[in-house]
């Protein structure tokens, strides 16, 4: 794993951990398989996704309509945020970074 991907994976784990989530890191951070992230307080489940050079987050929440969001990094400095579809309670919303960019954070935003 390159240093950039290691830093991006660490930043994602740190961001999710700081928001009260427990991260089960494993091969997913290397882009091999999805990783389930268990919520400590948040009624949402998070799965890190990879597909052909793109990184994303699938979010399933209970209790309210919501949409997934991802914070992404392009290059060394530029960051941006993308949003998934608005879904009802119990649904799954997925948001993706642009191909080649790095996922640095994300979650479910209640609407």
mmCIF file of N, CA, C and O in Angstrom:
data_model
loop_
_atom_site.group_PDB
_atom_site.id
_atom_site.type_symbol
_atom_site.label_atom_id
_atom_site.label_comp_id
_atom_site.label_asym_id
_atom_site.label_seq_id
_atom_site.Cartn_x
_atom_site.Cartn_y
_atom_site.Cartn_z
ATOM 1 N N UNK A 1 0.850 -1.164 0.000
ATOM 2 C CA UNK A 1 0.000 0.000 0.000
ATOM 3 C C UNK A 1 0.901 1.232 0.000
ATOM 4 O O UNK A 1 1.849 1.308 0.746
ATOM 5 N N UNK A 2 0.586 2.217 -0.838
ATOM 6 C CA UNK A 2 1.398 3.418 -0.905
ATOM 7 C C UNK A 2 1.214 4.249 0.363
ATOM 8 O O UNK A 2 0.244 4.097 1.095
ATOM 9 N N UNK A 3 2.142 5.149 0.589
ATOM 10 C CA UNK A 3 2.059 6.026 1.756
ATOM 11 C C UNK A 3 0.797 6.883 1.676
ATOM 12 O O UNK A 3 0.100 7.051 2.665
ATOM 13 N N UNK A 4 0.465 7.389 0.491
ATOM 14 C CA UNK A 4 -0.725 8.226 0.329
ATOM 15 C C UNK A 4 -1.991 7.453 0.708
ATOM 16 O O UNK A 4 -2.848 7.949 1.400
ATOM 17 N N UNK A 5 -2.109 6.200 0.256
ATOM 18 C CA UNK A 5 -3.286 5.387 0.580
ATOM 19 C C UNK A 5 -3.310 5.044 2.064
ATOM 20 O O UNK A 5 -4.361 5.000 2.677
ATOM 21 N N UNK A 6 -2.129 4.823 2.647
ATOM 22 C CA UNK A 6 -2.066 4.532 4.075
ATOM 23 C C UNK A 6 -2.537 5.738 4.873
ATOM 24 O O UNK A 6 -3.315 5.603 5.818
ATOM 25 N N UNK A 7 -2.083 6.927 4.490
ATOM 26 C CA UNK A 7 -2.492 8.152 5.172
ATOM 27 C C UNK A 7 -3.988 8.376 4.986
ATOM 28 O O UNK A 7 -4.698 8.716 5.937
ATOM 29 N N UNK A 8 -4.508 8.165 3.782
ATOM 30 C CA UNK A 8 -5.941 8.342 3.533
ATOM 31 C C UNK A 8 -6.755 7.354 4.361
ATOM 32 O O UNK A 8 -7.776 7.708 4.935
ATOM 33 N N UNK A 9 -6.300 6.112 4.431
ATOM 34 C CA UNK A 9 -7.009 5.100 5.228
ATOM 35 C C UNK A 9 -6.984 5.468 6.704
ATOM 36 O O UNK A 9 -7.993 5.368 7.399
ATOM 37 N N UNK A 10 -5.834 5.923 7.177
ATOM 38 C CA UNK A 10 -5.716 6.321 8.576
ATOM 39 C C UNK A 10 -6.618 7.512 8.871
ATOM 40 O O UNK A 10 -7.298 7.550 9.894
ATOM 41 N N UNK A 11 -6.636 8.489 7.970
ATOM 42 C CA UNK A 11 -7.475 9.672 8.172
ATOM 43 C C UNK A 11 -8.954 9.289 8.203
ATOM 44 O O UNK A 11 -9.714 9.810 9.015
ATOM 45 N N UNK A 12 -9.369 8.358 7.343
ATOM 46 C CA UNK A 12 -10.755 7.903 7.338
ATOM 47 C C UNK A 12 -11.082 7.206 8.645
ATOM 48 O O UNK A 12 -12.109 7.472 9.266
ATOM 49 N N UNK A 13 -10.203 6.305 9.078
ATOM 50 C CA UNK A 13 -10.429 5.592 10.336
ATOM 51 C C UNK A 13 -10.469 6.568 11.507
ATOM 52 O O UNK A 13 -11.318 6.459 12.394
ATOM 53 N N UNK A 14 -9.585 7.554 11.492
ATOM 54 C CA UNK A 14 -9.541 8.547 12.556
ATOM 55 C C UNK A 14 -10.815 9.383 12.562
ATOM 56 O O UNK A 14 -11.402 9.621 13.623
ATOM 57 N N UNK A 15 -11.269 9.809 11.388
ATOM 58 C CA UNK A 15 -12.485 10.622 11.303
ATOM 59 C C UNK A 15 -13.692 9.839 11.784
ATOM 60 O O UNK A 15 -14.522 10.354 12.538
ATOM 61 N N UNK A 16 -13.821 8.592 11.376
ATOM 62 C CA UNK A 16 -14.940 7.769 11.814
ATOM 63 C C UNK A 16 -14.823 7.460 13.303
ATOM 64 O O UNK A 16 -15.811 7.475 14.022
ATOM 65 N N UNK A 17 -13.620 7.194 13.774
ATOM 66 C CA UNK A 17 -13.413 6.913 15.192
ATOM 67 C C UNK A 17 -13.721 8.116 16.058
ATOM 68 O O UNK A 17 -14.313 8.001 17.127
ATOM 69 N N UNK A 18 -13.355 9.298 15.604
ATOM 70 C CA UNK A 18 -13.592 10.515 16.373
ATOM 71 C C UNK A 18 -15.077 10.824 16.487
ATOM 72 O O UNK A 18 -15.506 11.492 17.414
ATOM 73 N N UNK A 19 -15.873 10.320 15.553
ATOM 74 C CA UNK A 19 -17.312 10.585 15.611
ATOM 75 C C UNK A 19 -18.049 9.506 16.395
ATOM 76 O O UNK A 19 -19.257 9.423 16.352
ATOM 77 N N UNK A 20 -17.313 8.665 17.124
ATOM 78 C CA UNK A 20 -17.947 7.671 17.971
ATOM 79 C C UNK A 20 -18.139 6.325 17.307
ATOM 80 O O UNK A 20 -18.916 5.521 17.772
ATOM 81 N N UNK A 21 -17.460 6.091 16.224
ATOM 82 C CA UNK A 21 -17.600 4.822 15.510
ATOM 83 C C UNK A 21 -16.406 3.931 15.780
ATOM 84 O O UNK A 21 -15.292 4.405 15.948
ATOM 85 N N UNK A 22 -16.649 2.644 15.813
ATOM 86 C CA UNK A 22 -15.574 1.680 15.978
ATOM 87 C C UNK A 22 -15.228 1.126 14.610
ATOM 88 O O UNK A 22 -16.081 0.583 13.930
ATOM 89 N N UNK A 23 -13.993 1.233 14.202
ATOM 90 C CA UNK A 23 -13.585 0.806 12.870
ATOM 91 C C UNK A 23 -12.900 -0.539 12.955
ATOM 92 O O UNK A 23 -11.974 -0.728 13.730
ATOM 93 N N UNK A 24 -13.360 -1.475 12.147
ATOM 94 C CA UNK A 24 -12.720 -2.779 12.044
ATOM 95 C C UNK A 24 -11.867 -2.753 10.785
ATOM 96 O O UNK A 24 -12.350 -3.015 9.700
ATOM 97 N N UNK A 25 -10.616 -2.333 10.936
ATOM 98 C CA UNK A 25 -9.794 -2.215 9.735
ATOM 99 C C UNK A 25 -9.239 -3.576 9.369
ATOM 100 O O UNK A 25 -9.007 -4.419 10.200
ATOM 101 N N UNK A 26 -9.072 -3.758 8.108
ATOM 102 C CA UNK A 26 -8.579 -5.022 7.589
ATOM 103 C C UNK A 26 -8.210 -4.808 6.143
ATOM 104 O O UNK A 26 -7.821 -3.711 5.763
ATOM 105 N N UNK A 27 -8.394 -5.799 5.322
ATOM 106 C CA UNK A 27 -8.002 -5.680 3.930
ATOM 107 C C UNK A 27 -8.783 -4.627 3.163
ATOM 108 O O UNK A 27 -8.358 -4.201 2.116
ATOM 109 N N UNK A 28 -9.932 -4.169 3.690
ATOM 110 C CA UNK A 28 -10.715 -3.174 2.967
ATOM 111 C C UNK A 28 -9.941 -1.883 2.771
ATOM 112 O O UNK A 28 -10.084 -1.225 1.755
ATOM 113 N N UNK A 29 -9.132 -1.496 3.749
ATOM 114 C CA UNK A 29 -8.396 -0.247 3.604
ATOM 115 C C UNK A 29 -7.365 -0.358 2.510
ATOM 116 O O UNK A 29 -6.881 0.629 2.005
ATOM 117 N N UNK A 30 -7.030 -1.575 2.107
ATOM 118 C CA UNK A 30 -6.131 -1.771 0.978
ATOM 119 C C UNK A 30 -6.924 -1.898 -0.312
ATOM 120 O O UNK A 30 -6.361 -2.138 -1.361
ATOM 121 N N UNK A 31 -8.248 -1.751 -0.237
ATOM 122 C CA UNK A 31 -9.081 -1.818 -1.422
ATOM 123 C C UNK A 31 -9.407 -3.238 -1.836
ATOM 124 O O UNK A 31 -9.744 -3.485 -2.983
ATOM 125 N N UNK A 32 -9.351 -4.202 -0.915
ATOM 126 C CA UNK A 32 -9.576 -5.599 -1.261
ATOM 127 C C UNK A 32 -11.027 -6.004 -1.057
ATOM 128 O O UNK A 32 -11.606 -6.674 -1.883
ATOM 129 N N UNK A 33 -11.642 -5.612 0.046
ATOM 130 C CA UNK A 33 -13.009 -6.021 0.361
ATOM 131 C C UNK A 33 -13.674 -4.959 1.228
ATOM 132 O O UNK A 33 -12.992 -4.196 1.890
ATOM 133 N N UNK A 34 -15.018 -4.906 1.242
ATOM 134 C CA UNK A 34 -15.687 -3.920 2.085
ATOM 135 C C UNK A 34 -15.454 -4.194 3.557
ATOM 136 O O UNK A 34 -15.285 -5.326 3.973
ATOM 137 N N UNK A 35 -15.456 -3.139 4.340
ATOM 138 C CA UNK A 35 -15.288 -3.249 5.789
ATOM 139 C C UNK A 35 -16.546 -2.731 6.452
ATOM 140 O O UNK A 35 -17.020 -1.659 6.124
ATOM 141 N N UNK A 36 -17.062 -3.484 7.381
ATOM 142 C CA UNK A 36 -18.231 -3.062 8.154
ATOM 143 C C UNK A 36 -17.741 -2.172 9.293
ATOM 144 O O UNK A 36 -16.761 -2.483 9.946
ATOM 145 N N UNK A 37 -18.407 -1.088 9.523
ATOM 146 C CA UNK A 37 -18.084 -0.194 10.622
ATOM 147 C C UNK A 37 -19.283 -0.177 11.549
ATOM 148 O O UNK A 37 -20.380 0.170 11.139
ATOM 149 N N UNK A 38 -19.088 -0.576 12.792
ATOM 150 C CA UNK A 38 -20.193 -0.645 13.754
ATOM 151 C C UNK A 38 -20.358 0.681 14.466
ATOM 152 O O UNK A 38 -19.392 1.283 14.912
ATOM 153 N N UNK A 39 -21.594 1.130 14.603
ATOM 154 C CA UNK A 39 -21.875 2.403 15.267
ATOM 155 C C UNK A 39 -22.022 2.192 16.765
ATOM 156 O O UNK A 39 -22.703 1.291 17.209
ATOM 157 N N UNK A 40 -21.378 3.042 17.546
ATOM 158 C CA UNK A 40 -21.473 2.962 18.993
ATOM 159 C C UNK A 40 -22.754 3.652 19.484
ATOM 160 O O UNK A 40 -23.442 3.149 20.351
ATOM 161 N N UNK A 41 -23.087 4.813 18.934
ATOM 162 C CA UNK A 41 -24.254 5.571 19.351
ATOM 163 C C UNK A 41 -25.177 5.797 18.158
ATOM 164 O O UNK A 41 -26.390 5.745 18.278
ATOM 165 N N UNK A 42 -24.628 6.060 17.028
ATOM 166 C CA UNK A 42 -25.340 6.343 15.794
ATOM 167 C C UNK A 42 -26.103 5.099 15.328
ATOM 168 O O UNK A 42 -25.540 4.014 15.291
ATOM 169 N N UNK A 43 -27.402 5.236 14.957
ATOM 170 C CA UNK A 43 -28.150 4.074 14.494
ATOM 171 C C UNK A 43 -27.869 3.750 13.024
ATOM 172 O O UNK A 43 -28.767 3.346 12.298
ATOM 173 N N UNK A 44 -26.652 3.936 12.585
ATOM 174 C CA UNK A 44 -26.292 3.697 11.193
ATOM 175 C C UNK A 44 -25.179 2.657 11.096
ATOM 176 O O UNK A 44 -24.380 2.502 12.014
ATOM 177 N N UNK A 45 -25.153 1.961 9.960
ATOM 178 C CA UNK A 45 -24.063 1.048 9.641
ATOM 179 C C UNK A 45 -23.356 1.587 8.405
ATOM 180 O O UNK A 45 -24.005 2.109 7.497
ATOM 181 N N UNK A 46 -22.033 1.442 8.375
ATOM 182 C CA UNK A 46 -21.216 1.988 7.302
ATOM 183 C C UNK A 46 -20.378 0.877 6.681
ATOM 184 O O UNK A 46 -19.791 0.082 7.399
ATOM 185 N N UNK A 47 -20.324 0.861 5.350
ATOM 186 C CA UNK A 47 -19.491 -0.108 4.639
ATOM 187 C C UNK A 47 -18.624 0.659 3.647
ATOM 188 O O UNK A 47 -19.131 1.391 2.788
ATOM 189 N N UNK A 48 -17.306 0.513 3.778
ATOM 190 C CA UNK A 48 -16.340 1.122 2.860
ATOM 191 C C UNK A 48 -16.359 0.306 1.574
ATOM 192 O O UNK A 48 -16.301 -0.916 1.606
ATOM 193 N N UNK A 49 -16.446 0.978 0.417
ATOM 194 C CA UNK A 49 -16.529 0.302 -0.871
ATOM 195 C C UNK A 49 -15.395 0.721 -1.796
ATOM 196 O O UNK A 49 -14.932 1.856 -1.728
ATOM 197 N N UNK A 50 -14.970 -0.194 -2.647
ATOM 198 C CA UNK A 50 -14.051 0.142 -3.729
ATOM 199 C C UNK A 50 -14.587 -0.486 -5.000
ATOM 200 O O UNK A 50 -15.207 -1.551 -4.981
ATOM 201 N N UNK A 51 -14.354 0.196 -6.132
ATOM 202 C CA UNK A 51 -14.801 -0.321 -7.417
ATOM 203 C C UNK A 51 -14.005 0.347 -8.527
ATOM 204 O O UNK A 51 -14.204 1.523 -8.805
ATOM 205 N N UNK A 52 -13.100 -0.390 -9.133
ATOM 206 C CA UNK A 52 -12.354 0.128 -10.277
ATOM 207 C C UNK A 52 -11.630 1.431 -10.037
ATOM 208 O O UNK A 52 -11.628 2.299 -10.896
ATOM 209 N N UNK A 53 -11.022 1.611 -8.885
ATOM 210 C CA UNK A 53 -10.279 2.834 -8.606
ATOM 211 C C UNK A 53 -11.093 3.908 -7.914
ATOM 212 O O UNK A 53 -10.578 4.979 -7.609
ATOM 213 N N UNK A 54 -12.380 3.654 -7.668
ATOM 214 C CA UNK A 54 -13.228 4.598 -6.937
ATOM 215 C C UNK A 54 -13.448 4.082 -5.524
ATOM 216 O O UNK A 54 -13.516 2.874 -5.304
ATOM 217 N N UNK A 55 -13.562 4.997 -4.582
ATOM 218 C CA UNK A 55 -13.831 4.647 -3.194
ATOM 219 C C UNK A 55 -15.139 5.298 -2.782
ATOM 220 O O UNK A 55 -15.439 6.422 -3.177
ATOM 221 N N UNK A 56 -15.930 4.573 -1.991
ATOM 222 C CA UNK A 56 -17.223 5.100 -1.578
ATOM 223 C C UNK A 56 -17.641 4.558 -0.232
ATOM 224 O O UNK A 56 -16.910 3.809 0.422
ATOM 225 N N UNK A 57 -18.855 4.935 0.168
ATOM 226 C CA UNK A 57 -19.399 4.540 1.455
ATOM 227 C C UNK A 57 -20.877 4.229 1.273
ATOM 228 O O UNK A 57 -21.623 5.041 0.733
ATOM 229 N N UNK A 58 -21.287 3.021 1.714
ATOM 230 C CA UNK A 58 -22.701 2.649 1.745
ATOM 231 C C UNK A 58 -23.172 2.817 3.187
ATOM 232 O O UNK A 58 -22.539 2.310 4.110
ATOM 233 N N UNK A 59 -24.258 3.545 3.377
ATOM 234 C CA UNK A 59 -24.756 3.850 4.714
ATOM 235 C C UNK A 59 -26.197 3.368 4.826
ATOM 236 O O UNK A 59 -27.017 3.644 3.947
ATOM 237 N N UNK A 60 -26.484 2.645 5.906
ATOM 238 C CA UNK A 60 -27.847 2.211 6.222
ATOM 239 C C UNK A 60 -28.184 2.749 7.607
ATOM 240 O O UNK A 60 -27.450 2.489 8.558
ATOM 241 N N UNK A 61 -29.272 3.523 7.708
ATOM 242 C CA UNK A 61 -29.661 4.144 8.976
ATOM 243 C C UNK A 61 -31.105 3.798 9.320
ATOM 244 O O UNK A 61 -31.926 3.579 8.429
ATOM 245 N N UNK A 62 -31.405 3.787 10.613
ATOM 246 C CA UNK A 62 -32.766 3.567 11.097
ATOM 247 C C UNK A 62 -33.232 4.811 11.846
ATOM 248 O O UNK A 62 -32.438 5.499 12.469
ATOM 249 N N UNK A 63 -34.518 5.087 11.759
ATOM 250 C CA UNK A 63 -35.090 6.151 12.569
ATOM 251 C C UNK A 63 -35.407 7.447 11.847
ATOM 252 O O UNK A 63 -36.155 8.258 12.375
ATOM 253 N N UNK A 64 -34.843 7.662 10.676
ATOM 254 C CA UNK A 64 -35.086 8.918 9.973
ATOM 255 C C UNK A 64 -34.636 8.812 8.520
ATOM 256 O O UNK A 64 -33.744 8.038 8.211
ATOM 257 N N UNK A 65 -35.241 9.620 7.612
ATOM 258 C CA UNK A 65 -34.720 9.683 6.244
ATOM 259 C C UNK A 65 -33.317 10.298 6.281
ATOM 260 O O UNK A 65 -33.012 11.113 7.154
ATOM 261 N N UNK A 66 -32.468 9.918 5.363
ATOM 262 C CA UNK A 66 -31.088 10.398 5.372
ATOM 263 C C UNK A 66 -30.486 10.235 3.987
ATOM 264 O O UNK A 66 -31.070 9.621 3.095
ATOM 265 N N UNK A 67 -29.280 10.757 3.826
ATOM 266 C CA UNK A 67 -28.473 10.521 2.629
ATOM 267 C C UNK A 67 -27.032 10.329 3.062
ATOM 268 O O UNK A 67 -26.575 10.933 4.036
ATOM 269 N N UNK A 68 -26.324 9.462 2.341
ATOM 270 C CA UNK A 68 -24.902 9.240 2.605
ATOM 271 C C UNK A 68 -24.114 10.432 2.069
ATOM 272 O O UNK A 68 -24.528 11.100 1.123
ATOM 273 N N UNK A 69 -22.970 10.696 2.693
ATOM 274 C CA UNK A 69 -22.047 11.683 2.143
ATOM 275 C C UNK A 69 -20.628 11.171 2.310
ATOM 276 O O UNK A 69 -20.342 10.387 3.206
ATOM 277 N N UNK A 70 -19.761 11.593 1.403
ATOM 278 C CA UNK A 70 -18.336 11.271 1.497
ATOM 279 C C UNK A 70 -17.534 12.550 1.350
ATOM 280 O O UNK A 70 -17.902 13.437 0.591
ATOM 281 N N UNK A 71 -16.476 12.639 2.115
ATOM 282 C CA UNK A 71 -15.488 13.707 1.957
ATOM 283 C C UNK A 71 -14.320 13.071 1.221
ATOM 284 O O UNK A 71 -13.838 12.010 1.620
ATOM 285 N N UNK A 72 -13.880 13.716 0.149
ATOM 286 C CA UNK A 72 -12.867 13.134 -0.725
ATOM 287 C C UNK A 72 -11.698 14.094 -0.893
ATOM 288 O O UNK A 72 -11.859 15.307 -0.770
ATOM 289 N N UNK A 73 -10.535 13.536 -1.202
ATOM 290 C CA UNK A 73 -9.348 14.349 -1.449
ATOM 291 C C UNK A 73 -8.850 14.092 -2.858
ATOM 292 O O UNK A 73 -8.657 12.956 -3.260
ATOM 293 N N UNK A 74 -8.641 15.204 -3.572
ATOM 294 C CA UNK A 74 -8.097 15.159 -4.930
ATOM 295 C C UNK A 74 -6.728 15.809 -4.872
ATOM 296 O O UNK A 74 -6.604 16.964 -4.474
ATOM 297 N N UNK A 75 -5.704 15.057 -5.243
ATOM 298 C CA UNK A 75 -4.349 15.591 -5.157
ATOM 299 C C UNK A 75 -3.919 15.725 -3.709
ATOM 300 O O UNK A 75 -4.385 15.003 -2.837
ATOM 301 N N UNK A 76 -3.037 16.674 -3.466
ATOM 302 C CA UNK A 76 -2.488 16.834 -2.119
ATOM 303 C C UNK A 76 -3.300 17.762 -1.224
ATOM 304 O O UNK A 76 -3.194 17.699 -0.011
ATOM 305 N N UNK A 77 -4.124 18.648 -1.811
ATOM 306 C CA UNK A 77 -4.773 19.672 -0.999
ATOM 307 C C UNK A 77 -6.287 19.717 -1.188
ATOM 308 O O UNK A 77 -7.027 19.784 -0.219
ATOM 309 N N UNK A 78 -6.761 19.691 -2.412
ATOM 310 C CA UNK A 78 -8.171 19.920 -2.706
ATOM 311 C C UNK A 78 -9.076 18.837 -2.114
ATOM 312 O O UNK A 78 -8.836 17.648 -2.280
ATOM 313 N N UNK A 79 -10.123 19.262 -1.410
ATOM 314 C CA UNK A 79 -11.114 18.331 -0.872
ATOM 315 C C UNK A 79 -12.499 18.746 -1.355
ATOM 316 O O UNK A 79 -12.739 19.917 -1.685
ATOM 317 N N UNK A 80 -13.410 17.793 -1.398
ATOM 318 C CA UNK A 80 -14.783 18.065 -1.806
ATOM 319 C C UNK A 80 -15.695 17.035 -1.150
ATOM 320 O O UNK A 80 -15.231 16.055 -0.563
ATOM 321 N N UNK A 81 -16.998 17.245 -1.246
ATOM 322 C CA UNK A 81 -17.979 16.343 -0.647
ATOM 323 C C UNK A 81 -19.003 15.939 -1.717
ATOM 324 O O UNK A 81 -19.468 16.785 -2.469
ATOM 325 N N UNK A 82 -19.348 14.660 -1.750
ATOM 326 C CA UNK A 82 -20.404 14.142 -2.620
ATOM 327 C C UNK A 82 -21.492 13.525 -1.755
ATOM 328 O O UNK A 82 -21.221 13.037 -0.656
ATOM 329 N N UNK A 83 -22.723 13.529 -2.285
ATOM 330 C CA UNK A 83 -23.868 13.005 -1.552
ATOM 331 C C UNK A 83 -24.534 11.881 -2.322
ATOM 332 O O UNK A 83 -24.573 11.893 -3.555
ATOM 333 N N UNK A 84 -25.096 10.928 -1.581
ATOM 334 C CA UNK A 84 -25.880 9.848 -2.165
ATOM 335 C C UNK A 84 -27.348 10.245 -2.228
ATOM 336 O O UNK A 84 -27.732 11.352 -1.856
ATOM 337 N N UNK A 85 -28.165 9.298 -2.671
ATOM 338 C CA UNK A 85 -29.603 9.529 -2.790
ATOM 339 C C UNK A 85 -30.260 9.630 -1.409
ATOM 340 O O UNK A 85 -29.819 8.995 -0.456
ATOM 341 N N UNK A 86 -31.323 10.430 -1.335
ATOM 342 C CA UNK A 86 -32.134 10.517 -0.129
ATOM 343 C C UNK A 86 -32.962 9.241 -0.042
ATOM 344 O O UNK A 86 -33.639 8.865 -0.998
ATOM 345 N N UNK A 87 -32.891 8.542 1.093
ATOM 346 C CA UNK A 87 -33.618 7.283 1.277
ATOM 347 C C UNK A 87 -34.372 7.313 2.607
ATOM 348 O O UNK A 87 -33.997 8.035 3.530
ATOM 349 N N UNK A 88 -35.446 6.504 2.719
ATOM 350 C CA UNK A 88 -36.189 6.444 3.979
ATOM 351 C C UNK A 88 -35.441 5.645 5.034
ATOM 352 O O UNK A 88 -34.463 4.947 4.733
ATOM 353 N N UNK A 89 -35.920 5.707 6.271
ATOM 354 C CA UNK A 89 -35.355 4.934 7.372
ATOM 355 C C UNK A 89 -35.245 3.462 6.983
ATOM 356 O O UNK A 89 -36.164 2.901 6.401
ATOM 357 N N UNK A 90 -34.093 2.861 7.275
ATOM 358 C CA UNK A 90 -33.859 1.454 6.955
ATOM 359 C C UNK A 90 -33.290 1.222 5.573
ATOM 360 O O UNK A 90 -32.866 0.113 5.252
ATOM 361 N N UNK A 91 -33.267 2.255 4.739
ATOM 362 C CA UNK A 91 -32.725 2.132 3.387
ATOM 363 C C UNK A 91 -31.210 2.278 3.387
ATOM 364 O O UNK A 91 -30.592 2.571 4.414
ATOM 365 N N UNK A 92 -30.610 2.076 2.227
ATOM 366 C CA UNK A 92 -29.166 2.232 2.074
ATOM 367 C C UNK A 92 -28.893 3.292 1.008
ATOM 368 O O UNK A 92 -29.422 3.218 -0.099
ATOM 369 N N UNK A 93 -28.089 4.269 1.367
ATOM 370 C CA UNK A 93 -27.654 5.321 0.455
ATOM 371 C C UNK A 93 -26.155 5.156 0.235
ATOM 372 O O UNK A 93 -25.419 4.838 1.173
ATOM 373 N N UNK A 94 -25.711 5.353 -0.994
ATOM 374 C CA UNK A 94 -24.299 5.173 -1.329
ATOM 375 C C UNK A 94 -23.763 6.441 -1.978
ATOM 376 O O UNK A 94 -24.414 7.015 -2.846
ATOM 377 N N UNK A 95 -22.587 6.868 -1.541
ATOM 378 C CA UNK A 95 -21.916 8.035 -2.125
ATOM 379 C C UNK A 95 -20.498 7.624 -2.516
ATOM 380 O O UNK A 95 -19.869 6.820 -1.825
ATOM 381 N N UNK A 96 -20.009 8.179 -3.628
ATOM 382 C CA UNK A 96 -18.694 7.805 -4.175
ATOM 383 C C UNK A 96 -17.812 9.025 -4.384
ATOM 384 O O UNK A 96 -18.296 10.104 -4.723
ATOM 385 N N UNK A 97 -16.512 8.821 -4.220
ATOM 386 C CA UNK A 97 -15.521 9.806 -4.650
ATOM 387 C C UNK A 97 -15.277 9.583 -6.144
ATOM 388 O O UNK A 97 -15.500 8.489 -6.665
ATOM 389 N N UNK A 98 -14.794 10.613 -6.815
ATOM 390 C CA UNK A 98 -14.426 10.495 -8.217
ATOM 391 C C UNK A 98 -13.275 9.501 -8.349
ATOM 392 O O UNK A 98 -12.403 9.431 -7.479
ATOM 393 N N UNK A 99 -13.271 8.745 -9.442
ATOM 394 C CA UNK A 99 -12.237 7.736 -9.647
ATOM 395 C C UNK A 99 -10.844 8.333 -9.497
ATOM 396 O O UNK A 99 -10.542 9.389 -10.035
ATOM 397 N N UNK A 100 -10.009 7.660 -8.692
ATOM 398 C CA UNK A 100 -8.640 8.095 -8.461
ATOM 399 C C UNK A 100 -8.476 8.996 -7.247
ATOM 400 O O UNK A 100 -7.349 9.227 -6.793
ATOM 401 N N UNK A 101 -9.579 9.525 -6.706
ATOM 402 C CA UNK A 101 -9.511 10.368 -5.505
ATOM 403 C C UNK A 101 -9.660 9.486 -4.260
ATOM 404 O O UNK A 101 -10.094 8.346 -4.347
ATOM 405 N N UNK A 102 -9.321 10.031 -3.106
ATOM 406 C CA UNK A 102 -9.304 9.261 -1.879
ATOM 407 C C UNK A 102 -10.435 9.638 -0.933
ATOM 408 O O UNK A 102 -10.671 10.824 -0.685
ATOM 409 N N UNK A 103 -11.093 8.645 -0.368
ATOM 410 C CA UNK A 103 -12.108 8.844 0.657
ATOM 411 C C UNK A 103 -11.403 9.211 1.955
ATOM 412 O O UNK A 103 -10.530 8.470 2.402
ATOM 413 N N UNK A 104 -11.745 10.345 2.539
ATOM 414 C CA UNK A 104 -11.110 10.766 3.783
ATOM 415 C C UNK A 104 -12.107 10.882 4.932
ATOM 416 O O UNK A 104 -11.725 11.162 6.063
ATOM 417 N N UNK A 105 -13.389 10.680 4.656
ATOM 418 C CA UNK A 105 -14.410 10.724 5.699
ATOM 419 C C UNK A 105 -15.784 10.555 5.090
ATOM 420 O O UNK A 105 -15.931 10.478 3.877
ATOM 421 N N UNK A 106 -16.793 10.472 5.945
ATOM 422 C CA UNK A 106 -18.149 10.337 5.445
ATOM 423 C C UNK A 106 -19.105 9.943 6.527
ATOM 424 O O UNK A 106 -18.724 9.798 7.701
ATOM 425 N N UNK A 107 -20.374 9.768 6.166
ATOM 426 C CA UNK A 107 -21.383 9.382 7.119
ATOM 427 C C UNK A 107 -22.762 9.467 6.525
ATOM 428 O O UNK A 107 -22.942 9.485 5.308
ATOM 429 N N UNK A 108 -23.767 9.540 7.411
ATOM 430 C CA UNK A 108 -25.160 9.673 7.012
ATOM 431 C C UNK A 108 -25.688 10.994 7.528
ATOM 432 O O UNK A 108 -25.560 11.298 8.708
ATOM 433 N N UNK A 109 -26.287 11.795 6.652
ATOM 434 C CA UNK A 109 -26.818 13.098 7.035
ATOM 435 C C UNK A 109 -28.344 13.032 7.096
ATOM 436 O O UNK A 109 -28.995 12.749 6.090
ATOM 437 N N UNK A 110 -28.902 13.260 8.291
ATOM 438 C CA UNK A 110 -30.351 13.261 8.468
ATOM 439 C C UNK A 110 -30.941 14.459 7.743
ATOM 440 O O UNK A 110 -30.362 15.539 7.726
ATOM 441 N N UNK A 111 -32.109 14.254 7.130
ATOM 442 C CA UNK A 111 -32.753 15.356 6.419
ATOM 443 C C UNK A 111 -34.056 15.743 7.065
ATOM 444 O O UNK A 111 -34.616 15.007 7.826
#
